[in-house]
XYZ file of C-alpha atoms in Angstrom:
298
model
C 0.000 0.000 0.000
C 2.789 2.446 0.862
C 4.416 1.946 -2.545
C 1.122 2.580 -4.335
C 0.482 5.698 -2.243
C 3.978 6.991 -2.959
C 3.477 6.453 -6.699
C 0.189 8.374 -6.763
C 1.280 11.053 -4.310
C 4.480 11.761 -6.236
C 2.359 13.117 -9.094
C 0.396 15.559 -6.959
C 2.270 18.562 -8.384
C 0.559 20.781 -10.943
C 2.339 20.583 -14.277
C 2.993 23.814 -16.145
C 4.685 24.693 -19.441
C 8.257 25.824 -18.883
C 7.920 28.589 -21.460
C 5.342 30.242 -23.711
C 6.155 28.012 -26.692
C 4.222 25.222 -24.954
C 1.135 27.347 -24.281
C -0.960 25.779 -27.065
C -2.094 22.173 -27.539
C -2.467 21.250 -31.194
C -5.261 18.681 -31.580
C -5.378 16.994 -34.979
C -8.410 14.739 -35.463
C -8.612 12.382 -38.423
C -12.333 11.884 -39.190
C -13.738 8.610 -40.470
C -11.684 5.418 -40.565
C -7.920 5.890 -40.869
C -5.615 3.037 -41.842
C -3.312 2.052 -39.004
C -0.268 2.443 -41.268
C -1.214 6.040 -42.059
C -1.695 6.753 -38.361
C 1.799 5.502 -37.593
C 3.226 7.564 -40.435
C 1.566 10.768 -39.225
C 2.695 10.138 -35.659
C 6.279 9.524 -36.780
C 6.260 12.801 -38.722
C 5.389 14.696 -35.535
C 7.834 12.718 -33.389
C 10.581 13.241 -35.972
C 10.018 17.005 -35.990
C 10.346 17.059 -32.192
C 13.527 14.988 -32.184
C 15.088 17.074 -34.959
C 14.355 20.252 -33.019
C 15.804 18.812 -29.807
C 19.011 17.930 -31.628
C 19.298 21.467 -32.980
C 18.389 22.986 -29.605
C 21.039 20.912 -27.823
C 23.672 21.926 -30.358
C 22.864 25.631 -29.995
C 22.954 25.506 -26.198
C 26.233 23.580 -26.244
C 27.802 26.168 -28.531
C 26.584 28.989 -26.296
C 28.302 27.334 -23.343
C 31.533 27.265 -25.341
C 31.487 31.030 -25.936
C 34.761 32.417 -24.501
C 34.538 34.192 -21.153
C 33.886 37.896 -21.547
C 32.516 37.502 -25.077
C 28.928 38.669 -25.575
C 26.548 38.052 -28.486
C 25.341 41.184 -30.223
C 21.619 42.033 -30.175
C 21.001 40.588 -33.651
C 22.629 37.243 -32.794
C 20.802 37.071 -29.480
C 17.415 37.782 -31.105
C 18.075 35.273 -33.891
C 18.799 32.486 -31.405
C 15.665 33.333 -29.417
C 13.563 33.145 -32.576
C 15.023 29.799 -33.577
C 14.411 28.323 -30.120
C 10.831 29.669 -30.132
C 10.078 27.447 -33.155
C 9.812 24.389 -30.915
C 6.988 22.087 -32.120
C 3.771 22.426 -30.133
C 2.482 19.653 -27.866
C 0.345 17.576 -30.225
C -2.623 15.259 -29.760
C -3.419 12.988 -32.715
C -6.816 11.264 -32.541
C -7.986 8.449 -34.798
C -10.573 5.770 -35.415
C -8.522 2.996 -37.007
C -9.371 0.014 -39.144
C -9.546 -3.166 -37.041
C -6.039 -4.163 -35.919
C -4.282 -5.918 -33.074
C -1.024 -4.335 -31.944
C 1.710 -5.881 -29.848
C 3.967 -4.126 -27.367
C 7.583 -5.079 -26.760
C 6.691 -8.043 -24.547
C 4.940 -9.764 -27.452
C 8.259 -10.248 -29.237
C 9.156 -12.963 -26.709
C 5.809 -14.778 -26.908
C 6.478 -18.306 -28.284
C 2.845 -18.496 -29.464
C 2.947 -15.194 -31.320
C 2.449 -16.608 -34.827
C -0.478 -18.742 -33.682
C -2.097 -15.684 -32.116
C -1.524 -13.611 -35.256
C -3.321 -16.286 -37.289
C -6.263 -16.089 -34.876
C -6.411 -12.306 -35.175
C -6.391 -12.531 -38.950
C -9.240 -15.053 -38.853
C -11.388 -12.198 -37.510
C -10.350 -9.966 -40.396
C -7.869 -7.977 -38.311
C -4.289 -7.014 -39.115
C -1.419 -7.417 -36.631
C 1.273 -4.775 -36.104
C 4.335 -4.998 -33.862
C 5.071 -1.719 -32.066
C 7.833 -0.299 -29.862
C 5.501 0.839 -27.099
C 5.291 -0.821 -23.717
C 2.772 -3.504 -22.848
C 1.497 -6.600 -24.603
C -1.316 -7.001 -27.136
C -4.373 -4.812 -27.545
C -6.909 -3.960 -30.222
C -7.743 -0.739 -32.052
C -10.534 -0.243 -34.531
C -13.983 0.983 -35.483
C -15.764 2.716 -32.620
C -12.666 3.159 -30.450
C -10.810 6.425 -29.886
C -7.054 6.045 -30.280
C -5.226 9.105 -28.968
C -1.488 9.658 -29.444
C 0.221 12.400 -27.436
C 3.525 13.782 -28.719
C 5.374 16.276 -26.530
C 8.653 16.897 -24.727
C 8.066 16.030 -21.070
C 10.959 18.349 -20.173
C 8.797 21.177 -21.485
C 6.696 20.975 -18.293
C 7.585 21.438 -14.645
C 7.601 18.290 -12.477
C 6.442 16.035 -15.334
C 8.098 12.641 -14.978
C 7.376 9.638 -17.192
C 5.277 8.035 -14.444
C 3.307 11.225 -13.900
C 2.783 11.590 -17.644
C 1.169 8.149 -17.790
C -0.853 8.276 -14.556
C -1.720 11.940 -14.144
C -1.926 13.077 -17.761
C -2.849 10.257 -20.149
C -5.006 8.230 -17.747
C -6.350 11.046 -15.561
C -7.543 12.993 -18.616
C -9.548 9.976 -19.813
C -10.894 9.429 -16.309
C -12.106 13.033 -16.208
C -13.819 12.691 -19.603
C -15.718 9.594 -18.493
C -16.887 11.170 -15.237
C -17.669 14.678 -16.478
C -19.449 13.828 -19.726
C -20.893 10.346 -19.088
C -20.995 10.024 -15.287
C -18.926 6.848 -15.517
C -16.666 6.144 -12.553
C -13.453 4.532 -13.763
C -10.486 3.388 -11.709
C -6.792 3.128 -12.533
C -5.156 -0.114 -11.436
C -1.667 0.832 -10.146
C -0.402 -2.661 -10.965
C -1.847 -2.788 -14.497
C -2.345 0.823 -15.648
C -5.559 1.538 -17.511
C -9.132 2.401 -16.543
C -11.715 -0.083 -15.288
C -15.358 0.476 -14.317
C -15.064 -2.098 -11.519
C -12.451 -2.563 -8.821
C -11.749 -5.141 -6.082
C -11.038 -6.890 -8.404
C -10.469 -4.610 -11.387
C -12.658 -5.492 -14.384
C -14.629 -3.879 -17.176
C -11.639 -2.280 -18.866
C -12.622 0.821 -20.798
C -9.239 2.499 -21.410
C -5.886 0.939 -22.305
C -2.597 2.829 -22.183
C 0.833 2.382 -23.735
C 3.587 4.886 -24.377
C 7.117 5.183 -25.720
C 9.685 7.804 -24.686
C 12.664 8.735 -26.841
C 14.957 11.531 -25.635
C 12.048 12.791 -23.487
C 9.693 12.941 -26.502
C 6.520 10.908 -25.993
C 4.524 8.874 -28.491
C 1.471 6.571 -28.467
C -1.096 7.070 -25.699
C -4.540 5.597 -25.004
C -7.335 3.559 -26.530
C -10.797 4.505 -25.186
C -13.752 2.272 -26.021
C -16.612 4.429 -27.284
C -19.088 2.289 -29.235
C -16.907 -0.494 -30.637
C -17.779 -4.176 -31.062
C -16.360 -5.701 -27.882
C -15.901 -9.171 -29.366
C -12.465 -8.160 -30.641
C -11.347 -7.362 -27.096
C -13.177 -10.108 -25.224
C -12.388 -13.068 -27.465
C -8.678 -13.025 -26.580
C -6.571 -12.137 -23.551
C -5.745 -8.427 -23.828
C -2.811 -6.628 -22.201
C -1.726 -9.832 -20.459
C -4.762 -9.748 -18.141
C -6.543 -13.119 -18.018
C -10.173 -12.951 -16.925
C -10.510 -9.211 -17.538
C -13.277 -8.237 -19.956
C -13.686 -4.973 -21.846
C -16.537 -2.503 -21.801
C -17.355 0.778 -23.558
C -19.235 4.034 -23.093
C -22.079 2.657 -25.226
C -22.343 -0.492 -23.107
C -22.257 1.383 -19.805
C -24.627 4.142 -20.968
C -26.848 2.675 -23.740
C -28.764 5.950 -24.079
C -25.600 7.928 -24.869
C -25.461 9.116 -28.479
C -21.717 9.559 -28.640
C -19.194 9.566 -31.470
C -15.451 9.052 -31.498
C -14.986 12.702 -32.495
C -17.048 13.861 -29.500
C -14.781 11.965 -27.134
C -11.648 13.101 -28.995
C -12.557 16.768 -28.482
C -13.422 16.147 -24.836
C -10.111 14.366 -24.286
C -8.200 17.262 -25.858
C -9.792 19.713 -23.422
C -9.023 17.550 -20.389
C -5.454 16.952 -21.560
C -4.910 20.704 -21.821
C -6.318 21.209 -18.324
C -4.034 18.554 -16.829
C -1.000 20.223 -18.428
C -2.193 23.758 -17.633
C -2.209 24.660 -21.337
C -4.520 27.600 -21.953
C -5.395 27.078 -25.617
C -6.421 24.122 -27.787
C -6.246 24.433 -31.574
C -8.461 21.854 -33.299
C -7.264 20.858 -36.778
C -8.995 18.640 -39.350
C -6.633 15.794 -40.209
C -8.079 15.495 -43.718
C -5.920 18.437 -44.757
C -2.799 16.552 -43.662
C -3.929 13.395 -45.456
C -4.400 15.302 -48.715
C -1.024 17.022 -48.360
C 0.608 13.646 -47.701
C -0.996 12.132 -50.804
C 0.174 15.062 -52.940
C 3.703 14.710 -51.565
C 3.752 10.965 -52.288
C 2.486 11.479 -55.848
C 5.191 14.067 -56.554
C 8.022 11.753 -55.509
């Protein structure tokens, strides 16, 4: 109990952007069904931009430290460096409704029955994709919100990896479920995610998995909105035998809710958890069209 309390209590701090460049959350929603491959490509574009900027930022700061003692940059040089550093990519939330796929975390690579399981997934008409996130196997698809959060955790005060998972990714989803649908959901400290039952935990409604590279986050959550639960309940998900899945639609049959509704609600709660004052909502169709034009010109 003391270890669990320490874990939760250690994230009690209020996270704030370190500087003004992180004062806006960019929310890009891809309407309709997006192929899983396209979703990964768009996420990697955003992650790549963040990593490229960090490399440049580190180089600039290292060079500034090497400036000889007594030497001072002139006003033009100082202003130029400030402008370059202010071009840091914004914290970004990518939200999707994917085609039906099963995805495996790093632990799945060691599963001796992996190929047999992949064959079973394909028998349901689902693809299988191996990812570099944490965790084991889960499902994404029609009727589920998949939300990827890409940001530099060092861009916020007191934001550790553990706090990012528990107090940002999971807490934001928990707030959406309670505020908009009056669903009480509980995070299991031993198996992170949200469940509508506890003692024991069951009725999983949110799964979580993330990857951190040089403090830049990727992946995020899967929140069951109105999806067909057979894909989640036919196999063992996330390495949790005996745990079944549920959804907003199952818990609140009268709720007329769409994936986009929940995506917008999640964006607002994410911004609140990170103390970001502005959310810019962007239609992902524009990015898809630009990507297609770029591919056709190559």
